[in-house]
């Protein structure tokens, strides 16, 4: 018997390749972690420390399910990303031990209401409603860390309706996976179940209803969703 006064919400989770579910605690996202994307958004990547925002754990969309076109936007953008899943955490994790906290990886989409994000930037307001809306995080199957022995190398690509829209390589990450974990753990205590969307390469653009998004990270796998 629990002492909750209403039924507790479901535990968010993402499916693992080969079976099982990875329980999700928090979903962190890195902003502007590829130089060419920072430049396309009007920033100088050489002058910035990494920065972070969050999505709710229950905004993840799994199993190649459809993504409803969200309300209050006319500019829904795709951001194709490598997602890191942590099996342990801590505070002030050194770069040289950071990778020991990684359980595995997935391909994910940081879907963004760009018009709301841009309005928030201009007004100096939080990005939450631009980034953390319902169904804003389609994500593919999680694979164990051994599938990607070098997390800083490998093709990352997104096709929309069969046409390549984003293509880059994990070697273009400004802050490596280890550096990202280390830096973030200086801001918040990381724990098992945390996910980190590591940022998107250049080529972000608007999606419309009916678009089929198919992302791929070499060594990791795919993410697929249809905007409905
Ligand atoms: Mn992003």
PDB file of C-alpha atoms and ligand atoms in Angstrom:
ATOM      1  CA  UNK A   1       0.000   0.000   0.000  1.00  0.00           C
ATOM      2  CA  UNK A   2       1.396   3.352  -0.942  1.00  0.00           C
ATOM      3  CA  UNK A   3       0.758   6.607   0.811  1.00  0.00           C
ATOM      4  CA  UNK A   4       0.228   8.572  -2.421  1.00  0.00           C
ATOM      5  CA  UNK A   5      -2.973  10.571  -2.482  1.00  0.00           C
ATOM      6  CA  UNK A   6      -3.394  10.017  -6.238  1.00  0.00           C
ATOM      7  CA  UNK A   7      -2.081   7.168  -8.421  1.00  0.00           C
ATOM      8  CA  UNK A   8       1.636   7.820  -9.073  1.00  0.00           C
ATOM      9  CA  UNK A   9       2.513   8.712 -12.679  1.00  0.00           C
ATOM     10  CA  UNK A  10       4.075   6.048 -14.881  1.00  0.00           C
ATOM     11  CA  UNK A  11       7.861   5.695 -14.844  1.00  0.00           C
ATOM     12  CA  UNK A  12       9.236   7.073 -18.129  1.00  0.00           C
ATOM     13  CA  UNK A  13      11.454   4.600 -19.961  1.00  0.00           C
ATOM     14  CA  UNK A  14      13.001   3.849 -23.325  1.00  0.00           C
ATOM     15  CA  UNK A  15      13.303   0.406 -24.915  1.00  0.00           C
ATOM     16  CA  UNK A  16      16.685  -1.299 -25.154  1.00  0.00           C
ATOM     17  CA  UNK A  17      17.766  -3.147 -28.318  1.00  0.00           C
ATOM     18  CA  UNK A  18      17.415  -6.837 -27.577  1.00  0.00           C
ATOM     19  CA  UNK A  19      14.857  -6.352 -24.842  1.00  0.00           C
ATOM     20  CA  UNK A  20      14.198  -4.590 -21.585  1.00  0.00           C
ATOM     21  CA  UNK A  21      13.489  -0.987 -20.689  1.00  0.00           C
ATOM     22  CA  UNK A  22      15.841   1.745 -19.457  1.00  0.00           C
ATOM     23  CA  UNK A  23      14.127   3.860 -16.786  1.00  0.00           C
ATOM     24  CA  UNK A  24      14.525   7.589 -17.393  1.00  0.00           C
ATOM     25  CA  UNK A  25      15.075  10.067 -14.581  1.00  0.00           C
ATOM     26  CA  UNK A  26      15.988  13.394 -16.199  1.00  0.00           C
ATOM     27  CA  UNK A  27      16.560  14.477 -19.796  1.00  0.00           C
ATOM     28  CA  UNK A  28      19.300  17.058 -20.288  1.00  0.00           C
ATOM     29  CA  UNK A  29      20.114  18.672 -23.624  1.00  0.00           C
ATOM     30  CA  UNK A  30      23.261  20.534 -24.708  1.00  0.00           C
ATOM     31  CA  UNK A  31      22.837  23.729 -26.724  1.00  0.00           C
ATOM     32  CA  UNK A  32      25.016  24.559 -29.751  1.00  0.00           C
ATOM     33  CA  UNK A  33      27.515  21.719 -29.574  1.00  0.00           C
ATOM     34  CA  UNK A  34      28.468  21.665 -33.255  1.00  0.00           C
ATOM     35  CA  UNK A  35      30.286  24.730 -34.598  1.00  0.00           C
ATOM     36  CA  UNK A  36      28.457  24.813 -37.932  1.00  0.00           C
ATOM     37  CA  UNK A  37      25.069  24.716 -36.177  1.00  0.00           C
ATOM     38  CA  UNK A  38      26.104  27.466 -33.732  1.00  0.00           C
ATOM     39  CA  UNK A  39      27.055  29.602 -36.751  1.00  0.00           C
ATOM     40  CA  UNK A  40      23.776  28.916 -38.590  1.00  0.00           C
ATOM     41  CA  UNK A  41      21.969  30.126 -35.432  1.00  0.00           C
ATOM     42  CA  UNK A  42      24.038  33.337 -35.407  1.00  0.00           C
ATOM     43  CA  UNK A  43      26.593  32.577 -32.687  1.00  0.00           C
ATOM     44  CA  UNK A  44      30.371  32.313 -32.422  1.00  0.00           C
ATOM     45  CA  UNK A  45      31.110  28.763 -31.241  1.00  0.00           C
ATOM     46  CA  UNK A  46      34.649  29.631 -30.161  1.00  0.00           C
ATOM     47  CA  UNK A  47      33.475  31.961 -27.419  1.00  0.00           C
ATOM     48  CA  UNK A  48      30.896  29.850 -25.595  1.00  0.00           C
ATOM     49  CA  UNK A  49      30.938  27.503 -22.649  1.00  0.00           C
ATOM     50  CA  UNK A  50      28.474  24.624 -22.952  1.00  0.00           C
ATOM     51  CA  UNK A  51      24.954  25.328 -21.727  1.00  0.00           C
ATOM     52  CA  UNK A  52      22.033  23.074 -20.962  1.00  0.00           C
ATOM     53  CA  UNK A  53      18.267  22.835 -20.868  1.00  0.00           C
ATOM     54  CA  UNK A  54      15.865  20.019 -20.017  1.00  0.00           C
ATOM     55  CA  UNK A  55      12.970  18.138 -21.485  1.00  0.00           C
ATOM     56  CA  UNK A  56      10.456  16.318 -19.298  1.00  0.00           C
ATOM     57  CA  UNK A  57      11.139  12.571 -19.157  1.00  0.00           C
ATOM     58  CA  UNK A  58       7.607  11.886 -20.361  1.00  0.00           C
ATOM     59  CA  UNK A  59       8.132  13.944 -23.541  1.00  0.00           C
ATOM     60  CA  UNK A  60      10.111  11.042 -25.062  1.00  0.00           C
ATOM     61  CA  UNK A  61       8.463   9.235 -27.989  1.00  0.00           C
ATOM     62  CA  UNK A  62       9.542   5.614 -28.409  1.00  0.00           C
ATOM     63  CA  UNK A  63       8.934   2.702 -30.738  1.00  0.00           C
ATOM     64  CA  UNK A  64       8.974   4.794 -33.941  1.00  0.00           C
ATOM     65  CA  UNK A  65       5.577   6.174 -32.885  1.00  0.00           C
ATOM     66  CA  UNK A  66       4.022   9.137 -34.661  1.00  0.00           C
ATOM     67  CA  UNK A  67       4.658  12.634 -33.287  1.00  0.00           C
ATOM     68  CA  UNK A  68       1.637  14.940 -33.177  1.00  0.00           C
ATOM     69  CA  UNK A  69       2.391  18.401 -34.635  1.00  0.00           C
ATOM     70  CA  UNK A  70       2.477  20.471 -31.426  1.00  0.00           C
ATOM     71  CA  UNK A  71       0.183  23.399 -30.646  1.00  0.00           C
ATOM     72  CA  UNK A  72       1.098  27.118 -30.646  1.00  0.00           C
ATOM     73  CA  UNK A  73       3.832  26.917 -33.275  1.00  0.00           C
ATOM     74  CA  UNK A  74       4.246  27.481 -36.995  1.00  0.00           C
ATOM     75  CA  UNK A  75       7.934  26.549 -37.014  1.00  0.00           C
ATOM     76  CA  UNK A  76       8.581  23.026 -35.709  1.00  0.00           C
ATOM     77  CA  UNK A  77      12.268  22.195 -36.266  1.00  0.00           C
ATOM     78  CA  UNK A  78      14.147  18.900 -36.196  1.00  0.00           C
ATOM     79  CA  UNK A  79      17.481  18.563 -34.364  1.00  0.00           C
ATOM     80  CA  UNK A  80      19.144  15.175 -34.875  1.00  0.00           C
ATOM     81  CA  UNK A  81      21.330  14.144 -31.899  1.00  0.00           C
ATOM     82  CA  UNK A  82      23.340  11.405 -30.208  1.00  0.00           C
ATOM     83  CA  UNK A  83      21.758  10.605 -26.832  1.00  0.00           C
ATOM     84  CA  UNK A  84      23.834   9.304 -23.917  1.00  0.00           C
ATOM     85  CA  UNK A  85      22.227   7.215 -21.142  1.00  0.00           C
ATOM     86  CA  UNK A  86      23.866   7.118 -17.707  1.00  0.00           C
ATOM     87  CA  UNK A  87      24.018   4.056 -15.439  1.00  0.00           C
ATOM     88  CA  UNK A  88      25.546   6.062 -12.577  1.00  0.00           C
ATOM     89  CA  UNK A  89      26.401   9.641 -11.829  1.00  0.00           C
ATOM     90  CA  UNK A  90      27.809  12.008  -9.273  1.00  0.00           C
ATOM     91  CA  UNK A  91      28.935  15.591  -8.871  1.00  0.00           C
ATOM     92  CA  UNK A  92      32.133  17.089 -10.291  1.00  0.00           C
ATOM     93  CA  UNK A  93      32.948  13.994 -12.363  1.00  0.00           C
ATOM     94  CA  UNK A  94      36.442  14.243 -13.891  1.00  0.00           C
ATOM     95  CA  UNK A  95      36.665  14.068 -17.690  1.00  0.00           C
ATOM     96  CA  UNK A  96      38.931  11.019 -17.525  1.00  0.00           C
ATOM     97  CA  UNK A  97      36.391   8.872 -15.628  1.00  0.00           C
ATOM     98  CA  UNK A  98      33.223  10.316 -17.209  1.00  0.00           C
ATOM     99  CA  UNK A  99      32.743   7.525 -19.748  1.00  0.00           C
ATOM    100  CA  UNK A 100      32.544   4.897 -16.978  1.00  0.00           C
ATOM    101  CA  UNK A 101      29.100   6.308 -16.124  1.00  0.00           C
ATOM    102  CA  UNK A 102      27.658   5.632 -19.584  1.00  0.00           C
ATOM    103  CA  UNK A 103      25.214   2.711 -19.938  1.00  0.00           C
ATOM    104  CA  UNK A 104      24.607   3.251 -23.636  1.00  0.00           C
ATOM    105  CA  UNK A 105      23.515   5.385 -26.552  1.00  0.00           C
ATOM    106  CA  UNK A 106      20.505   6.101 -28.719  1.00  0.00           C
ATOM    107  CA  UNK A 107      19.635   8.220 -31.729  1.00  0.00           C
ATOM    108  CA  UNK A 108      17.239  11.013 -30.778  1.00  0.00           C
ATOM    109  CA  UNK A 109      15.459  14.097 -32.050  1.00  0.00           C
ATOM    110  CA  UNK A 110      15.375  17.317 -30.026  1.00  0.00           C
ATOM    111  CA  UNK A 111      12.198  18.667 -31.640  1.00  0.00           C
ATOM    112  CA  UNK A 112      11.917  22.419 -31.187  1.00  0.00           C
ATOM    113  CA  UNK A 113       9.177  25.017 -31.497  1.00  0.00           C
ATOM    114  CA  UNK A 114      11.714  27.437 -33.018  1.00  0.00           C
ATOM    115  CA  UNK A 115       9.334  30.407 -33.090  1.00  0.00           C
ATOM    116  CA  UNK A 116       8.622  30.059 -29.359  1.00  0.00           C
ATOM    117  CA  UNK A 117      12.324  29.540 -28.608  1.00  0.00           C
ATOM    118  CA  UNK A 118      13.251  32.652 -30.614  1.00  0.00           C
ATOM    119  CA  UNK A 119      10.599  34.743 -28.845  1.00  0.00           C
ATOM    120  CA  UNK A 120      11.931  33.495 -25.477  1.00  0.00           C
ATOM    121  CA  UNK A 121      15.518  34.367 -26.454  1.00  0.00           C
ATOM    122  CA  UNK A 122      14.513  37.889 -27.472  1.00  0.00           C
ATOM    123  CA  UNK A 123      12.516  38.449 -24.270  1.00  0.00           C
ATOM    124  CA  UNK A 124      15.149  36.872 -22.002  1.00  0.00           C
ATOM    125  CA  UNK A 125      12.631  34.209 -20.964  1.00  0.00           C
ATOM    126  CA  UNK A 126      13.095  30.462 -20.389  1.00  0.00           C
ATOM    127  CA  UNK A 127      13.227  28.091 -23.379  1.00  0.00           C
ATOM    128  CA  UNK A 128      11.042  25.433 -21.755  1.00  0.00           C
ATOM    129  CA  UNK A 129       7.977  25.888 -23.942  1.00  0.00           C
ATOM    130  CA  UNK A 130      10.142  25.934 -27.068  1.00  0.00           C
ATOM    131  CA  UNK A 131      11.933  22.727 -26.143  1.00  0.00           C
ATOM    132  CA  UNK A 132      10.085  20.759 -23.474  1.00  0.00           C
ATOM    133  CA  UNK A 133       6.613  20.269 -24.953  1.00  0.00           C
ATOM    134  CA  UNK A 134       4.700  16.990 -25.167  1.00  0.00           C
ATOM    135  CA  UNK A 135       6.173  14.442 -27.621  1.00  0.00           C
ATOM    136  CA  UNK A 136       9.239  16.649 -28.184  1.00  0.00           C
ATOM    137  CA  UNK A 137      11.788  13.829 -27.871  1.00  0.00           C
ATOM    138  CA  UNK A 138      11.466  10.964 -30.350  1.00  0.00           C
ATOM    139  CA  UNK A 139      14.180   8.427 -29.502  1.00  0.00           C
ATOM    140  CA  UNK A 140      15.322   5.103 -30.941  1.00  0.00           C
ATOM    141  CA  UNK A 141      16.421   1.888 -29.278  1.00  0.00           C
ATOM    142  CA  UNK A 142      19.138   2.173 -26.648  1.00  0.00           C
ATOM    143  CA  UNK A 143      22.310   0.151 -27.310  1.00  0.00           C
ATOM    144  CA  UNK A 144      25.000  -0.675 -24.726  1.00  0.00           C
ATOM    145  CA  UNK A 145      28.108   1.497 -24.570  1.00  0.00           C
ATOM    146  CA  UNK A 146      30.173  -1.330 -26.076  1.00  0.00           C
ATOM    147  CA  UNK A 147      28.353  -0.716 -29.384  1.00  0.00           C
ATOM    148  CA  UNK A 148      30.118   2.648 -29.715  1.00  0.00           C
ATOM    149  CA  UNK A 149      33.631   2.221 -28.298  1.00  0.00           C
ATOM    150  CA  UNK A 150      34.605   5.726 -29.466  1.00  0.00           C
ATOM    151  CA  UNK A 151      31.682   8.076 -28.828  1.00  0.00           C
ATOM    152  CA  UNK A 152      33.493  10.890 -30.589  1.00  0.00           C
ATOM    153  CA  UNK A 153      33.535   9.330 -34.040  1.00  0.00           C
ATOM    154  CA  UNK A 154      30.791   8.213 -36.406  1.00  0.00           C
ATOM    155  CA  UNK A 155      28.343   9.538 -38.952  1.00  0.00           C
ATOM    156  CA  UNK A 156      25.183  11.294 -37.753  1.00  0.00           C
ATOM    157  CA  UNK A 157      22.453  11.923 -40.295  1.00  0.00           C
ATOM    158  CA  UNK A 158      18.783  12.838 -40.634  1.00  0.00           C
ATOM    159  CA  UNK A 159      16.603  12.221 -43.659  1.00  0.00           C
ATOM    160  CA  UNK A 160      13.220  13.896 -44.099  1.00  0.00           C
ATOM    161  CA  UNK A 161      10.986  12.139 -46.637  1.00  0.00           C
ATOM    162  CA  UNK A 162      14.050  10.271 -47.877  1.00  0.00           C
ATOM    163  CA  UNK A 163      16.155  13.415 -48.475  1.00  0.00           C
ATOM    164  CA  UNK A 164      19.260  14.087 -46.371  1.00  0.00           C
ATOM    165  CA  UNK A 165      18.679  17.235 -44.278  1.00  0.00           C
ATOM    166  CA  UNK A 166      21.381  16.949 -41.621  1.00  0.00           C
ATOM    167  CA  UNK A 167      24.692  15.157 -41.976  1.00  0.00           C
ATOM    168  CA  UNK A 168      27.824  15.400 -39.883  1.00  0.00           C
ATOM    169  CA  UNK A 169      30.165  13.334 -37.747  1.00  0.00           C
ATOM    170  CA  UNK A 170      30.385  12.953 -33.982  1.00  0.00           C
ATOM    171  CA  UNK A 171      33.995  14.125 -34.291  1.00  0.00           C
ATOM    172  CA  UNK A 172      32.540  17.612 -34.900  1.00  0.00           C
ATOM    173  CA  UNK A 173      31.144  17.825 -31.367  1.00  0.00           C
ATOM    174  CA  UNK A 174      32.649  20.934 -29.723  1.00  0.00           C
ATOM    175  CA  UNK A 175      32.345  19.349 -26.253  1.00  0.00           C
ATOM    176  CA  UNK A 176      33.012  15.601 -26.321  1.00  0.00           C
ATOM    177  CA  UNK A 177      30.685  13.208 -24.529  1.00  0.00           C
ATOM    178  CA  UNK A 178      33.154  12.936 -21.631  1.00  0.00           C
ATOM    179  CA  UNK A 179      33.582  16.722 -21.388  1.00  0.00           C
ATOM    180  CA  UNK A 180      29.816  17.210 -21.500  1.00  0.00           C
ATOM    181  CA  UNK A 181      29.193  14.726 -18.661  1.00  0.00           C
ATOM    182  CA  UNK A 182      31.979  16.299 -16.628  1.00  0.00           C
ATOM    183  CA  UNK A 183      30.812  19.887 -17.167  1.00  0.00           C
ATOM    184  CA  UNK A 184      27.132  19.092 -16.511  1.00  0.00           C
ATOM    185  CA  UNK A 185      28.033  17.240 -13.311  1.00  0.00           C
ATOM    186  CA  UNK A 186      29.563  20.479 -12.062  1.00  0.00           C
ATOM    187  CA  UNK A 187      26.165  22.149 -12.362  1.00  0.00           C
ATOM    188  CA  UNK A 188      23.913  19.348 -11.090  1.00  0.00           C
ATOM    189  CA  UNK A 189      24.437  15.934  -9.529  1.00  0.00           C
ATOM    190  CA  UNK A 190      23.920  13.346 -12.255  1.00  0.00           C
ATOM    191  CA  UNK A 191      22.289  10.010 -11.477  1.00  0.00           C
ATOM    192  CA  UNK A 192      21.512   6.659 -13.026  1.00  0.00           C
ATOM    193  CA  UNK A 193      18.662   7.037 -15.495  1.00  0.00           C
ATOM    194  CA  UNK A 194      19.697  10.466 -16.760  1.00  0.00           C
ATOM    195  CA  UNK A 195      19.814  11.051 -20.511  1.00  0.00           C
ATOM    196  CA  UNK A 196      21.877  13.696 -22.283  1.00  0.00           C
ATOM    197  CA  UNK A 197      20.980  14.884 -25.807  1.00  0.00           C
ATOM    198  CA  UNK A 198      24.424  15.986 -27.000  1.00  0.00           C
ATOM    199  CA  UNK A 199      23.460  18.678 -29.509  1.00  0.00           C
ATOM    200  CA  UNK A 200      22.658  18.870 -33.199  1.00  0.00           C
ATOM    201  CA  UNK A 201      24.802  19.468 -36.275  1.00  0.00           C
ATOM    202  CA  UNK A 202      23.872  22.028 -38.934  1.00  0.00           C
ATOM    203  CA  UNK A 203      20.905  21.705 -41.247  1.00  0.00           C
ATOM    204  CA  UNK A 204      18.034  22.229 -38.817  1.00  0.00           C
ATOM    205  CA  UNK A 205      14.829  23.143 -40.629  1.00  0.00           C
ATOM    206  CA  UNK A 206      11.054  23.189 -40.376  1.00  0.00           C
ATOM    207  CA  UNK A 207       8.833  20.100 -40.530  1.00  0.00           C
ATOM    208  CA  UNK A 208       5.204  19.866 -41.596  1.00  0.00           C
ATOM    209  CA  UNK A 209       2.467  17.316 -41.023  1.00  0.00           C
ATOM    210  CA  UNK A 210       3.121  14.186 -43.060  1.00  0.00           C
ATOM    211  CA  UNK A 211       6.904  14.470 -42.920  1.00  0.00           C
ATOM    212  CA  UNK A 212       8.731  11.210 -42.205  1.00  0.00           C
ATOM    213  CA  UNK A 213      11.899  11.758 -40.144  1.00  0.00           C
ATOM    214  CA  UNK A 214      14.543   9.029 -40.166  1.00  0.00           C
ATOM    215  CA  UNK A 215      17.711   9.621 -38.173  1.00  0.00           C
ATOM    216  CA  UNK A 216      20.834   7.508 -37.950  1.00  0.00           C
ATOM    217  CA  UNK A 217      23.932   7.453 -35.782  1.00  0.00           C
ATOM    218  CA  UNK A 218      26.687   5.119 -36.954  1.00  0.00           C
ATOM    219  CA  UNK A 219      27.237   2.297 -34.457  1.00  0.00           C
ATOM    220  CA  UNK A 220      24.109   3.249 -32.497  1.00  0.00           C
ATOM    221  CA  UNK A 221      21.055   2.890 -34.684  1.00  0.00           C
ATOM    222  CA  UNK A 222      18.056   4.792 -35.886  1.00  0.00           C
ATOM    223  CA  UNK A 223      15.151   6.949 -34.771  1.00  0.00           C
ATOM    224  CA  UNK A 224      12.023   7.287 -36.878  1.00  0.00           C
ATOM    225  CA  UNK A 225       8.839   9.294 -36.534  1.00  0.00           C
ATOM    226  CA  UNK A 226       6.088  10.687 -38.724  1.00  0.00           C
ATOM    227  CA  UNK A 227       4.658  14.138 -37.957  1.00  0.00           C
ATOM    228  CA  UNK A 228       0.874  13.827 -37.787  1.00  0.00           C
TER     229      UNK A 228
HETATM  230 MN1  LIG B   1      19.316  20.307 -29.568  1.00  0.00          MN
END
